[in-house]
N, CA, C and O atoms as a Maestro MAE file, in Angstrom:
{
 s_m_m2io_version
 :::
 2.0.0
}

f_m_ct {
 s_m_title
 :::
 protein
 m_atom[320] {
  # First column is atom index #
  i_m_mmod_type
  r_m_x_coord
  r_m_y_coord
  r_m_z_coord
  i_m_residue_number
  s_m_chain_name
  s_m_pdb_residue_name
  s_m_pdb_atom_name
  i_m_atomic_number
  :::
  1 25 17.135 -12.466 -7.625 1 A "UNK " " N  " 7
  2 3 17.383 -11.918 -8.938 1 A "UNK " " CA " 6
  3 2 16.605 -12.731 -9.961 1 A "UNK " " C  " 6
  4 15 16.666 -13.960 -9.950 1 A "UNK " " O  " 8
  5 25 15.899 -12.079 -10.817 2 A "UNK " " N  " 7
  6 3 15.108 -12.737 -11.842 2 A "UNK " " CA " 6
  7 2 15.984 -13.086 -13.035 2 A "UNK " " C  " 6
  8 15 16.909 -12.349 -13.377 2 A "UNK " " O  " 8
  9 25 15.683 -14.228 -13.672 3 A "UNK " " N  " 7
  10 3 16.444 -14.703 -14.830 3 A "UNK " " CA " 6
  11 2 15.453 -15.032 -15.942 3 A "UNK " " C  " 6
  12 15 14.416 -15.650 -15.697 3 A "UNK " " O  " 8
  13 25 15.776 -14.619 -17.154 4 A "UNK " " N  " 7
  14 3 14.949 -14.951 -18.311 4 A "UNK " " CA " 6
  15 2 15.286 -16.371 -18.756 4 A "UNK " " C  " 6
  16 15 16.455 -16.689 -18.973 4 A "UNK " " O  " 8
  17 25 14.276 -17.226 -18.893 5 A "UNK " " N  " 7
  18 3 14.477 -18.611 -19.320 5 A "UNK " " CA " 6
  19 2 13.485 -18.942 -20.419 5 A "UNK " " C  " 6
  20 15 12.476 -18.258 -20.592 5 A "UNK " " O  " 8
  21 25 13.784 -20.000 -21.159 6 A "UNK " " N  " 7
  22 3 12.842 -20.505 -22.154 6 A "UNK " " CA " 6
  23 2 12.833 -22.020 -22.068 6 A "UNK " " C  " 6
  24 15 13.813 -22.628 -21.635 6 A "UNK " " O  " 8
  25 25 11.744 -22.623 -22.473 7 A "UNK " " N  " 7
  26 3 11.612 -24.080 -22.437 7 A "UNK " " CA " 6
  27 2 11.987 -24.638 -23.801 7 A "UNK " " C  " 6
  28 15 11.521 -24.148 -24.830 7 A "UNK " " O  " 8
  29 25 12.837 -25.669 -23.806 8 A "UNK " " N  " 7
  30 3 13.211 -26.296 -25.076 8 A "UNK " " CA " 6
  31 2 12.181 -27.366 -25.428 8 A "UNK " " C  " 6
  32 15 11.169 -27.509 -24.742 8 A "UNK " " O  " 8
  33 25 12.440 -28.115 -26.495 9 A "UNK " " N  " 7
  34 3 11.486 -29.123 -26.976 9 A "UNK " " CA " 6
  35 2 11.259 -30.233 -25.953 9 A "UNK " " C  " 6
  36 15 10.185 -30.833 -25.920 9 A "UNK " " O  " 8
  37 25 12.251 -30.508 -25.128 10 A "UNK " " N  " 7
  38 3 12.117 -31.568 -24.124 10 A "UNK " " CA " 6
  39 2 11.453 -31.074 -22.849 10 A "UNK " " C  " 6
  40 15 11.209 -31.862 -21.935 10 A "UNK " " O  " 8
  41 25 11.154 -29.766 -22.774 11 A "UNK " " N  " 7
  42 3 10.518 -29.211 -21.592 11 A "UNK " " CA " 6
  43 2 11.500 -28.745 -20.538 11 A "UNK " " C  " 6
  44 15 11.090 -28.363 -19.442 11 A "UNK " " O  " 8
  45 25 12.772 -28.768 -20.842 12 A "UNK " " N  " 7
  46 3 13.790 -28.303 -19.918 12 A "UNK " " CA " 6
  47 2 13.925 -26.785 -20.005 12 A "UNK " " C  " 6
  48 15 13.814 -26.204 -21.085 12 A "UNK " " O  " 8
  49 25 14.161 -26.165 -18.885 13 A "UNK " " N  " 7
  50 3 14.350 -24.716 -18.866 13 A "UNK " " CA " 6
  51 2 15.809 -24.387 -19.129 13 A "UNK " " C  " 6
  52 15 16.713 -24.969 -18.530 13 A "UNK " " O  " 8
  53 25 16.021 -23.441 -20.036 14 A "UNK " " N  " 7
  54 3 17.368 -22.998 -20.378 14 A "UNK " " CA " 6
  55 2 17.422 -21.487 -20.188 14 A "UNK " " C  " 6
  56 15 16.500 -20.766 -20.569 14 A "UNK " " O  " 8
  57 25 18.516 -21.023 -19.593 15 A "UNK " " N  " 7
  58 3 18.661 -19.578 -19.412 15 A "UNK " " CA " 6
  59 2 18.923 -18.918 -20.754 15 A "UNK " " C  " 6
  60 15 19.554 -19.491 -21.642 15 A "UNK " " O  " 8
  61 25 18.419 -17.691 -20.876 16 A "UNK " " N  " 7
  62 3 18.568 -16.900 -22.095 16 A "UNK " " CA " 6
  63 2 19.311 -15.634 -21.703 16 A "UNK " " C  " 6
  64 15 19.120 -15.122 -20.600 16 A "UNK " " O  " 8
  65 25 20.150 -15.126 -22.585 17 A "UNK " " N  " 7
  66 3 20.953 -13.945 -22.288 17 A "UNK " " CA " 6
  67 2 20.174 -12.645 -22.481 17 A "UNK " " C  " 6
  68 15 20.777 -11.574 -22.560 17 A "UNK " " O  " 8
  69 25 18.868 -12.722 -22.557 18 A "UNK " " N  " 7
  70 3 18.027 -11.541 -22.744 18 A "UNK " " CA " 6
  71 2 17.783 -10.870 -21.394 18 A "UNK " " C  " 6
  72 15 17.534 -11.558 -20.405 18 A "UNK " " O  " 8
  73 25 17.850 -9.539 -21.337 19 A "UNK " " N  " 7
  74 3 17.503 -8.874 -20.068 19 A "UNK " " CA " 6
  75 2 16.056 -9.166 -19.683 19 A "UNK " " C  " 6
  76 15 15.209 -9.402 -20.544 19 A "UNK " " O  " 8
  77 25 15.785 -9.149 -18.386 20 A "UNK " " N  " 7
  78 3 14.454 -9.489 -17.884 20 A "UNK " " CA " 6
  79 2 13.398 -8.543 -18.436 20 A "UNK " " C  " 6
  80 15 12.274 -8.968 -18.701 20 A "UNK " " O  " 8
  81 25 13.735 -7.267 -18.615 21 A "UNK " " N  " 7
  82 3 12.773 -6.283 -19.112 21 A "UNK " " CA " 6
  83 2 12.326 -6.603 -20.541 21 A "UNK " " C  " 6
  84 15 11.227 -6.220 -20.943 21 A "UNK " " O  " 8
  85 25 13.162 -7.297 -21.306 22 A "UNK " " N  " 7
  86 3 12.847 -7.597 -22.702 22 A "UNK " " CA " 6
  87 2 12.522 -9.071 -22.908 22 A "UNK " " C  " 6
  88 15 12.410 -9.525 -24.046 22 A "UNK " " O  " 8
  89 25 12.372 -9.811 -21.836 23 A "UNK " " N  " 7
  90 3 12.151 -11.257 -21.909 23 A "UNK " " CA " 6
  91 2 10.781 -11.557 -22.515 23 A "UNK " " C  " 6
  92 15 9.757 -11.053 -22.056 23 A "UNK " " O  " 8
  93 25 10.788 -12.399 -23.565 24 A "UNK " " N  " 7
  94 3 9.538 -12.810 -24.196 24 A "UNK " " CA " 6
  95 2 9.119 -14.200 -23.733 24 A "UNK " " C  " 6
  96 15 8.026 -14.664 -24.057 24 A "UNK " " O  " 8
  97 25 9.983 -14.858 -22.978 25 A "UNK " " N  " 7
  98 3 9.685 -16.200 -22.502 25 A "UNK " " CA " 6
  99 2 9.213 -16.175 -21.064 25 A "UNK " " C  " 6
  100 15 8.310 -15.425 -20.696 25 A "UNK " " O  " 8
  101 25 9.841 -17.005 -20.269 26 A "UNK " " N  " 7
  102 3 9.496 -17.125 -18.856 26 A "UNK " " CA " 6
  103 2 10.522 -16.386 -18.006 26 A "UNK " " C  " 6
  104 15 11.667 -16.202 -18.417 26 A "UNK " " O  " 8
  105 25 10.104 -15.970 -16.831 27 A "UNK " " N  " 7
  106 3 11.005 -15.323 -15.883 27 A "UNK " " CA " 6
  107 2 11.030 -16.177 -14.622 27 A "UNK " " C  " 6
  108 15 9.998 -16.423 -13.998 27 A "UNK " " O  " 8
  109 25 12.235 -16.626 -14.260 28 A "UNK " " N  " 7
  110 3 12.397 -17.447 -13.064 28 A "UNK " " CA " 6
  111 2 12.834 -16.544 -11.910 28 A "UNK " " C  " 6
  112 15 13.742 -15.725 -12.051 28 A "UNK " " O  " 8
  113 25 12.172 -16.711 -10.778 29 A "UNK " " N  " 7
  114 3 12.472 -15.915 -9.593 29 A "UNK " " CA " 6
  115 2 13.143 -16.777 -8.533 29 A "UNK " " C  " 6
  116 15 12.894 -17.979 -8.443 29 A "UNK " " O  " 8
  117 25 13.993 -16.148 -7.735 30 A "UNK " " N  " 7
  118 3 14.557 -16.814 -6.574 30 A "UNK " " CA " 6
  119 2 13.515 -16.760 -5.457 30 A "UNK " " C  " 6
  120 15 12.603 -15.935 -5.517 30 A "UNK " " O  " 8
  121 25 13.628 -17.613 -4.444 31 A "UNK " " N  " 7
  122 3 12.603 -17.642 -3.380 31 A "UNK " " CA " 6
  123 2 12.387 -16.292 -2.705 31 A "UNK " " C  " 6
  124 15 11.246 -15.941 -2.405 31 A "UNK " " O  " 8
  125 25 13.432 -15.535 -2.460 32 A "UNK " " N  " 7
  126 3 13.271 -14.227 -1.823 32 A "UNK " " CA " 6
  127 2 12.495 -13.259 -2.701 32 A "UNK " " C  " 6
  128 15 11.650 -12.509 -2.212 32 A "UNK " " O  " 8
  129 25 12.782 -13.277 -4.005 33 A "UNK " " N  " 7
  130 3 12.058 -12.414 -4.938 33 A "UNK " " CA " 6
  131 2 10.591 -12.815 -5.027 33 A "UNK " " C  " 6
  132 15 9.707 -11.963 -5.107 33 A "UNK " " O  " 8
  133 25 10.343 -14.129 -5.013 34 A "UNK " " N  " 7
  134 3 8.966 -14.612 -5.095 34 A "UNK " " CA " 6
  135 2 8.167 -14.195 -3.867 34 A "UNK " " C  " 6
  136 15 7.014 -13.782 -3.992 34 A "UNK " " O  " 8
  137 25 8.767 -14.297 -2.676 35 A "UNK " " N  " 7
  138 3 8.070 -13.889 -1.452 35 A "UNK " " CA " 6
  139 2 7.772 -12.406 -1.464 35 A "UNK " " C  " 6
  140 15 6.703 -11.986 -1.021 35 A "UNK " " O  " 8
  141 25 8.703 -11.600 -1.967 36 A "UNK " " N  " 7
  142 3 8.470 -10.160 -2.068 36 A "UNK " " CA " 6
  143 2 7.350 -9.875 -3.062 36 A "UNK " " C  " 6
  144 15 6.514 -9.004 -2.820 36 A "UNK " " O  " 8
  145 25 7.325 -10.594 -4.167 37 A "UNK " " N  " 7
  146 3 6.263 -10.440 -5.170 37 A "UNK " " CA " 6
  147 2 4.910 -10.815 -4.580 37 A "UNK " " C  " 6
  148 15 3.921 -10.112 -4.793 37 A "UNK " " O  " 8
  149 25 4.862 -11.917 -3.840 38 A "UNK " " N  " 7
  150 3 3.613 -12.345 -3.223 38 A "UNK " " CA " 6
  151 2 3.125 -11.325 -2.194 38 A "UNK " " C  " 6
  152 15 1.927 -11.055 -2.104 38 A "UNK " " O  " 8
  153 25 4.045 -10.762 -1.424 39 A "UNK " " N  " 7
  154 3 3.656 -9.792 -0.400 39 A "UNK " " CA " 6
  155 2 3.125 -8.513 -1.033 39 A "UNK " " C  " 6
  156 15 2.180 -7.918 -0.516 39 A "UNK " " O  " 8
  157 25 3.712 -8.086 -2.133 40 A "UNK " " N  " 7
  158 3 3.261 -6.845 -2.762 40 A "UNK " " CA " 6
  159 2 1.948 -7.033 -3.520 40 A "UNK " " C  " 6
  160 15 1.243 -6.058 -3.779 40 A "UNK " " O  " 8
  161 25 1.612 -8.262 -3.875 41 A "UNK " " N  " 7
  162 3 0.376 -8.536 -4.604 41 A "UNK " " CA " 6
  163 2 -0.668 -9.226 -3.740 41 A "UNK " " C  " 6
  164 15 -1.532 -9.939 -4.251 41 A "UNK " " O  " 8
  165 25 -0.588 -9.013 -2.438 42 A "UNK " " N  " 7
  166 3 -1.558 -9.610 -1.530 42 A "UNK " " CA " 6
  167 2 -2.933 -8.985 -1.774 42 A "UNK " " C  " 6
  168 15 -3.022 -7.838 -2.210 42 A "UNK " " O  " 8
  169 25 -3.989 -9.723 -1.497 43 A "UNK " " N  " 7
  170 3 -5.323 -9.146 -1.687 43 A "UNK " " CA " 6
  171 2 -5.537 -7.927 -0.795 43 A "UNK " " C  " 6
  172 15 -4.969 -7.826 0.292 43 A "UNK " " O  " 8
  173 25 -6.357 -7.018 -1.271 44 A "UNK " " N  " 7
  174 3 -6.628 -5.779 -0.545 44 A "UNK " " CA " 6
  175 2 -7.397 -6.090 0.725 44 A "UNK " " C  " 6
  176 15 -8.405 -6.795 0.683 44 A "UNK " " O  " 8
  177 25 -6.938 -5.576 1.842 45 A "UNK " " N  " 7
  178 3 -7.551 -5.829 3.142 45 A "UNK " " CA " 6
  179 2 -8.549 -4.700 3.443 45 A "UNK " " C  " 6
  180 15 -8.165 -3.630 3.916 45 A "UNK " " O  " 8
  181 25 -9.818 -4.952 3.165 46 A "UNK " " N  " 7
  182 3 -10.851 -3.937 3.358 46 A "UNK " " CA " 6
  183 2 -11.062 -3.608 4.832 46 A "UNK " " C  " 6
  184 15 -11.379 -2.467 5.168 46 A "UNK " " O  " 8
  185 25 -10.890 -4.584 5.709 47 A "UNK " " N  " 7
  186 3 -11.045 -4.330 7.141 47 A "UNK " " CA " 6
  187 2 -10.004 -3.352 7.651 47 A "UNK " " C  " 6
  188 15 -10.325 -2.435 8.407 47 A "UNK " " O  " 8
  189 25 -8.758 -3.544 7.240 48 A "UNK " " N  " 7
  190 3 -7.682 -2.640 7.646 48 A "UNK " " CA " 6
  191 2 -7.879 -1.253 7.039 48 A "UNK " " C  " 6
  192 15 -7.667 -0.244 7.711 48 A "UNK " " O  " 8
  193 25 -8.283 -1.203 5.774 49 A "UNK " " N  " 7
  194 3 -8.504 0.088 5.121 49 A "UNK " " CA " 6
  195 2 -9.650 0.852 5.776 49 A "UNK " " C  " 6
  196 15 -9.572 2.070 5.931 49 A "UNK " " O  " 8
  197 25 -10.708 0.152 6.160 50 A "UNK " " N  " 7
  198 3 -11.832 0.839 6.805 50 A "UNK " " CA " 6
  199 2 -11.440 1.338 8.191 50 A "UNK " " C  " 6
  200 15 -11.912 2.389 8.622 50 A "UNK " " O  " 8
  201 25 -10.587 0.603 8.891 51 A "UNK " " N  " 7
  202 3 -10.123 1.060 10.207 51 A "UNK " " CA " 6
  203 2 -9.272 2.326 10.066 51 A "UNK " " C  " 6
  204 15 -9.409 3.257 10.860 51 A "UNK " " O  " 8
  205 25 -8.407 2.360 9.073 52 A "UNK " " N  " 7
  206 3 -7.578 3.543 8.843 52 A "UNK " " CA " 6
  207 2 -8.454 4.728 8.460 52 A "UNK " " C  " 6
  208 15 -8.240 5.836 8.951 52 A "UNK " " O  " 8
  209 25 -9.446 4.508 7.580 53 A "UNK " " N  " 7
  210 3 -10.332 5.599 7.164 53 A "UNK " " CA " 6
  211 2 -11.130 6.115 8.361 53 A "UNK " " C  " 6
  212 15 -11.268 7.326 8.534 53 A "UNK " " O  " 8
  213 25 -11.652 5.213 9.182 54 A "UNK " " N  " 7
  214 3 -12.437 5.627 10.344 54 A "UNK " " CA " 6
  215 2 -11.580 6.424 11.319 54 A "UNK " " C  " 6
  216 15 -12.045 7.420 11.873 54 A "UNK " " O  " 8
  217 25 -10.329 5.999 11.538 55 A "UNK " " N  " 7
  218 3 -9.435 6.732 12.423 55 A "UNK " " CA " 6
  219 2 -9.158 8.132 11.880 55 A "UNK " " C  " 6
  220 15 -9.197 9.107 12.631 55 A "UNK " " O  " 8
  221 25 -8.878 8.238 10.572 56 A "UNK " " N  " 7
  222 3 -8.589 9.541 9.983 56 A "UNK " " CA " 6
  223 2 -9.812 10.457 10.043 56 A "UNK " " C  " 6
  224 15 -9.692 11.636 10.377 56 A "UNK " " O  " 8
  225 25 -10.979 9.919 9.721 57 A "UNK " " N  " 7
  226 3 -12.200 10.720 9.726 57 A "UNK " " CA " 6
  227 2 -12.531 11.198 11.135 57 A "UNK " " C  " 6
  228 15 -12.855 12.369 11.333 57 A "UNK " " O  " 8
  229 25 -12.451 10.301 12.115 58 A "UNK " " N  " 7
  230 3 -12.775 10.697 13.485 58 A "UNK " " CA " 6
  231 2 -11.744 11.680 14.039 58 A "UNK " " C  " 6
  232 15 -12.085 12.524 14.867 58 A "UNK " " O  " 8
  233 25 -10.497 11.584 13.597 59 A "UNK " " N  " 7
  234 3 -9.485 12.552 14.010 59 A "UNK " " CA " 6
  235 2 -9.820 13.940 13.486 59 A "UNK " " C  " 6
  236 15 -9.721 14.925 14.219 59 A "UNK " " O  " 8
  237 25 -10.214 14.020 12.225 60 A "UNK " " N  " 7
  238 3 -10.571 15.319 11.639 60 A "UNK " " CA " 6
  239 2 -11.789 15.902 12.346 60 A "UNK " " C  " 6
  240 15 -11.787 17.081 12.702 60 A "UNK " " O  " 8
  241 25 -12.819 15.104 12.554 61 A "UNK " " N  " 7
  242 3 -14.021 15.588 13.231 61 A "UNK " " CA " 6
  243 2 -13.707 15.965 14.673 61 A "UNK " " C  " 6
  244 15 -14.202 16.977 15.170 61 A "UNK " " O  " 8
  245 25 -12.891 15.162 15.349 62 A "UNK " " N  " 7
  246 3 -12.516 15.467 16.727 62 A "UNK " " CA " 6
  247 2 -11.731 16.764 16.832 62 A "UNK " " C  " 6
  248 15 -11.989 17.567 17.729 62 A "UNK " " O  " 8
  249 25 -10.784 16.980 15.938 63 A "UNK " " N  " 7
  250 3 -10.023 18.230 15.943 63 A "UNK " " CA " 6
  251 2 -10.920 19.425 15.637 63 A "UNK " " C  " 6
  252 15 -10.737 20.505 16.198 63 A "UNK " " O  " 8
  253 25 -11.896 19.228 14.739 64 A "UNK " " N  " 7
  254 3 -12.822 20.320 14.451 64 A "UNK " " CA " 6
  255 2 -13.641 20.653 15.698 64 A "UNK " " C  " 6
  256 15 -13.844 21.826 16.011 64 A "UNK " " O  " 8
  257 25 -14.112 19.626 16.413 65 A "UNK " " N  " 7
  258 3 -14.897 19.869 17.626 65 A "UNK " " CA " 6
  259 2 -14.071 20.584 18.689 65 A "UNK " " C  " 6
  260 15 -14.575 21.490 19.351 65 A "UNK " " O  " 8
  261 25 -12.825 20.197 18.862 66 A "UNK " " N  " 7
  262 3 -11.958 20.847 19.844 66 A "UNK " " CA " 6
  263 2 -11.725 22.307 19.460 66 A "UNK " " C  " 6
  264 15 -11.832 23.198 20.302 66 A "UNK " " O  " 8
  265 25 -11.409 22.548 18.196 67 A "UNK " " N  " 7
  266 3 -11.155 23.934 17.776 67 A "UNK " " CA " 6
  267 2 -12.422 24.779 17.855 67 A "UNK " " C  " 6
  268 15 -12.356 25.957 18.204 67 A "UNK " " O  " 8
  269 25 -13.562 24.197 17.537 68 A "UNK " " N  " 7
  270 3 -14.827 24.927 17.629 68 A "UNK " " CA " 6
  271 2 -15.129 25.278 19.085 68 A "UNK " " C  " 6
  272 15 -15.571 26.389 19.380 68 A "UNK " " O  " 8
  273 25 -14.894 24.342 19.981 69 A "UNK " " N  " 7
  274 3 -15.122 24.591 21.412 69 A "UNK " " CA " 6
  275 2 -14.190 25.681 21.927 69 A "UNK " " C  " 6
  276 15 -14.614 26.550 22.689 69 A "UNK " " O  " 8
  277 25 -12.924 25.640 21.517 70 A "UNK " " N  " 7
  278 3 -11.980 26.685 21.929 70 A "UNK " " CA " 6
  279 2 -12.423 28.037 21.385 70 A "UNK " " C  " 6
  280 15 -12.311 29.052 22.072 70 A "UNK " " O  " 8
  281 25 -12.921 28.054 20.162 71 A "UNK " " N  " 7
  282 3 -13.423 29.297 19.573 71 A "UNK " " CA " 6
  283 2 -14.615 29.844 20.336 71 A "UNK " " C  " 6
  284 15 -14.721 31.055 20.530 71 A "UNK " " O  " 8
  285 25 -15.515 28.972 20.773 72 A "UNK " " N  " 7
  286 3 -16.667 29.418 21.565 72 A "UNK " " CA " 6
  287 2 -16.227 30.004 22.900 72 A "UNK " " C  " 6
  288 15 -16.754 31.028 23.335 72 A "UNK " " O  " 8
  289 25 -15.265 29.360 23.551 73 A "UNK " " N  " 7
  290 3 -14.773 29.856 24.834 73 A "UNK " " CA " 6
  291 2 -14.086 31.201 24.648 73 A "UNK " " C  " 6
  292 15 -14.316 32.123 25.431 73 A "UNK " " O  " 8
  293 25 -13.246 31.328 23.625 74 A "UNK " " N  " 7
  294 3 -12.574 32.607 23.375 74 A "UNK " " CA " 6
  295 2 -13.567 33.707 23.012 74 A "UNK " " C  " 6
  296 15 -13.399 34.854 23.426 74 A "UNK " " O  " 8
  297 25 -14.601 33.366 22.242 75 A "UNK " " N  " 7
  298 3 -15.629 34.337 21.930 75 A "UNK " " CA " 6
  299 2 -16.401 34.781 23.160 75 A "UNK " " C  " 6
  300 15 -16.750 35.955 23.287 75 A "UNK " " O  " 8
  301 25 -16.666 33.858 24.059 76 A "UNK " " N  " 7
  302 3 -17.348 34.198 25.312 76 A "UNK " " CA " 6
  303 2 -16.474 35.111 26.162 76 A "UNK " " C  " 6
  304 15 -16.966 36.075 26.748 76 A "UNK " " O  " 8
  305 25 -15.170 34.808 26.231 77 A "UNK " " N  " 7
  306 3 -14.271 35.637 27.027 77 A "UNK " " CA " 6
  307 2 -14.102 37.038 26.435 77 A "UNK " " C  " 6
  308 15 -13.917 37.994 27.188 77 A "UNK " " O  " 8
  309 25 -14.158 37.183 25.136 78 A "UNK " " N  " 7
  310 3 -14.054 38.495 24.500 78 A "UNK " " CA " 6
  311 2 -15.271 39.360 24.841 78 A "UNK " " C  " 6
  312 15 -15.152 40.560 25.086 78 A "UNK " " O  " 8
  313 25 -16.427 38.725 24.848 79 A "UNK " " N  " 7
  314 3 -17.673 39.469 25.109 79 A "UNK " " CA " 6
  315 2 -17.836 39.779 26.591 79 A "UNK " " C  " 6
  316 15 -18.588 40.688 26.943 79 A "UNK " " O  " 8
  317 25 -17.164 39.062 27.451 80 A "UNK " " N  " 7
  318 3 -17.348 39.259 28.894 80 A "UNK " " CA " 6
  319 2 -16.573 40.439 29.443 80 A "UNK " " C  " 6
  320 15 -16.638 40.716 30.641 80 A "UNK " " O  " 8
  :::
 }
 m_bond[319] {
  # First column is bond index #
  i_m_from
  i_m_to
  i_m_order
  :::
  1 1 2 1
  2 2 3 1
  3 3 4 2
  4 3 5 1
  5 5 6 1
  6 6 7 1
  7 7 8 2
  8 7 9 1
  9 9 10 1
  10 10 11 1
  11 11 12 2
  12 11 13 1
  13 13 14 1
  14 14 15 1
  15 15 16 2
  16 15 17 1
  17 17 18 1
  18 18 19 1
  19 19 20 2
  20 19 21 1
  21 21 22 1
  22 22 23 1
  23 23 24 2
  24 23 25 1
  25 25 26 1
  26 26 27 1
  27 27 28 2
  28 27 29 1
  29 29 30 1
  30 30 31 1
  31 31 32 2
  32 31 33 1
  33 33 34 1
  34 34 35 1
  35 35 36 2
  36 35 37 1
  37 37 38 1
  38 38 39 1
  39 39 40 2
  40 39 41 1
  41 41 42 1
  42 42 43 1
  43 43 44 2
  44 43 45 1
  45 45 46 1
  46 46 47 1
  47 47 48 2
  48 47 49 1
  49 49 50 1
  50 50 51 1
  51 51 52 2
  52 51 53 1
  53 53 54 1
  54 54 55 1
  55 55 56 2
  56 55 57 1
  57 57 58 1
  58 58 59 1
  59 59 60 2
  60 59 61 1
  61 61 62 1
  62 62 63 1
  63 63 64 2
  64 63 65 1
  65 65 66 1
  66 66 67 1
  67 67 68 2
  68 67 69 1
  69 69 70 1
  70 70 71 1
  71 71 72 2
  72 71 73 1
  73 73 74 1
  74 74 75 1
  75 75 76 2
  76 75 77 1
  77 77 78 1
  78 78 79 1
  79 79 80 2
  80 79 81 1
  81 81 82 1
  82 82 83 1
  83 83 84 2
  84 83 85 1
  85 85 86 1
  86 86 87 1
  87 87 88 2
  88 87 89 1
  89 89 90 1
  90 90 91 1
  91 91 92 2
  92 91 93 1
  93 93 94 1
  94 94 95 1
  95 95 96 2
  96 95 97 1
  97 97 98 1
  98 98 99 1
  99 99 100 2
  100 99 101 1
  101 101 102 1
  102 102 103 1
  103 103 104 2
  104 103 105 1
  105 105 106 1
  106 106 107 1
  107 107 108 2
  108 107 109 1
  109 109 110 1
  110 110 111 1
  111 111 112 2
  112 111 113 1
  113 113 114 1
  114 114 115 1
  115 115 116 2
  116 115 117 1
  117 117 118 1
  118 118 119 1
  119 119 120 2
  120 119 121 1
  121 121 122 1
  122 122 123 1
  123 123 124 2
  124 123 125 1
  125 125 126 1
  126 126 127 1
  127 127 128 2
  128 127 129 1
  129 129 130 1
  130 130 131 1
  131 131 132 2
  132 131 133 1
  133 133 134 1
  134 134 135 1
  135 135 136 2
  136 135 137 1
  137 137 138 1
  138 138 139 1
  139 139 140 2
  140 139 141 1
  141 141 142 1
  142 142 143 1
  143 143 144 2
  144 143 145 1
  145 145 146 1
  146 146 147 1
  147 147 148 2
  148 147 149 1
  149 149 150 1
  150 150 151 1
  151 151 152 2
  152 151 153 1
  153 153 154 1
  154 154 155 1
  155 155 156 2
  156 155 157 1
  157 157 158 1
  158 158 159 1
  159 159 160 2
  160 159 161 1
  161 161 162 1
  162 162 163 1
  163 163 164 2
  164 163 165 1
  165 165 166 1
  166 166 167 1
  167 167 168 2
  168 167 169 1
  169 169 170 1
  170 170 171 1
  171 171 172 2
  172 171 173 1
  173 173 174 1
  174 174 175 1
  175 175 176 2
  176 175 177 1
  177 177 178 1
  178 178 179 1
  179 179 180 2
  180 179 181 1
  181 181 182 1
  182 182 183 1
  183 183 184 2
  184 183 185 1
  185 185 186 1
  186 186 187 1
  187 187 188 2
  188 187 189 1
  189 189 190 1
  190 190 191 1
  191 191 192 2
  192 191 193 1
  193 193 194 1
  194 194 195 1
  195 195 196 2
  196 195 197 1
  197 197 198 1
  198 198 199 1
  199 199 200 2
  200 199 201 1
  201 201 202 1
  202 202 203 1
  203 203 204 2
  204 203 205 1
  205 205 206 1
  206 206 207 1
  207 207 208 2
  208 207 209 1
  209 209 210 1
  210 210 211 1
  211 211 212 2
  212 211 213 1
  213 213 214 1
  214 214 215 1
  215 215 216 2
  216 215 217 1
  217 217 218 1
  218 218 219 1
  219 219 220 2
  220 219 221 1
  221 221 222 1
  222 222 223 1
  223 223 224 2
  224 223 225 1
  225 225 226 1
  226 226 227 1
  227 227 228 2
  228 227 229 1
  229 229 230 1
  230 230 231 1
  231 231 232 2
  232 231 233 1
  233 233 234 1
  234 234 235 1
  235 235 236 2
  236 235 237 1
  237 237 238 1
  238 238 239 1
  239 239 240 2
  240 239 241 1
  241 241 242 1
  242 242 243 1
  243 243 244 2
  244 243 245 1
  245 245 246 1
  246 246 247 1
  247 247 248 2
  248 247 249 1
  249 249 250 1
  250 250 251 1
  251 251 252 2
  252 251 253 1
  253 253 254 1
  254 254 255 1
  255 255 256 2
  256 255 257 1
  257 257 258 1
  258 258 259 1
  259 259 260 2
  260 259 261 1
  261 261 262 1
  262 262 263 1
  263 263 264 2
  264 263 265 1
  265 265 266 1
  266 266 267 1
  267 267 268 2
  268 267 269 1
  269 269 270 1
  270 270 271 1
  271 271 272 2
  272 271 273 1
  273 273 274 1
  274 274 275 1
  275 275 276 2
  276 275 277 1
  277 277 278 1
  278 278 279 1
  279 279 280 2
  280 279 281 1
  281 281 282 1
  282 282 283 1
  283 283 284 2
  284 283 285 1
  285 285 286 1
  286 286 287 1
  287 287 288 2
  288 287 289 1
  289 289 290 1
  290 290 291 1
  291 291 292 2
  292 291 293 1
  293 293 294 1
  294 294 295 1
  295 295 296 2
  296 295 297 1
  297 297 298 1
  298 298 299 1
  299 299 300 2
  300 299 301 1
  301 301 302 1
  302 302 303 1
  303 303 304 2
  304 303 305 1
  305 305 306 1
  306 306 307 1
  307 307 308 2
  308 307 309 1
  309 309 310 1
  310 310 311 1
  311 311 312 2
  312 311 313 1
  313 313 314 1
  314 314 315 1
  315 315 316 2
  316 315 317 1
  317 317 318 1
  318 318 319 1
  319 319 320 2
  :::
 }
}
């Protein structure tokens, strides 16, 4: 749970009764919240994204080739 805090003149952090959404000072996070924040803001993995794109693209092309081949076979059988 995040808490709104402010630093006093001595540099000590004091909690403020302001909701986190309206906090103008600092926001203190608990370790679990911080780990979740770090995980959601991880750098973009281009290698993983390219693997997913390649899989999706090859699936579409592969399905098109299969359907085209089935269409050719059905067309041949109709003419025969």
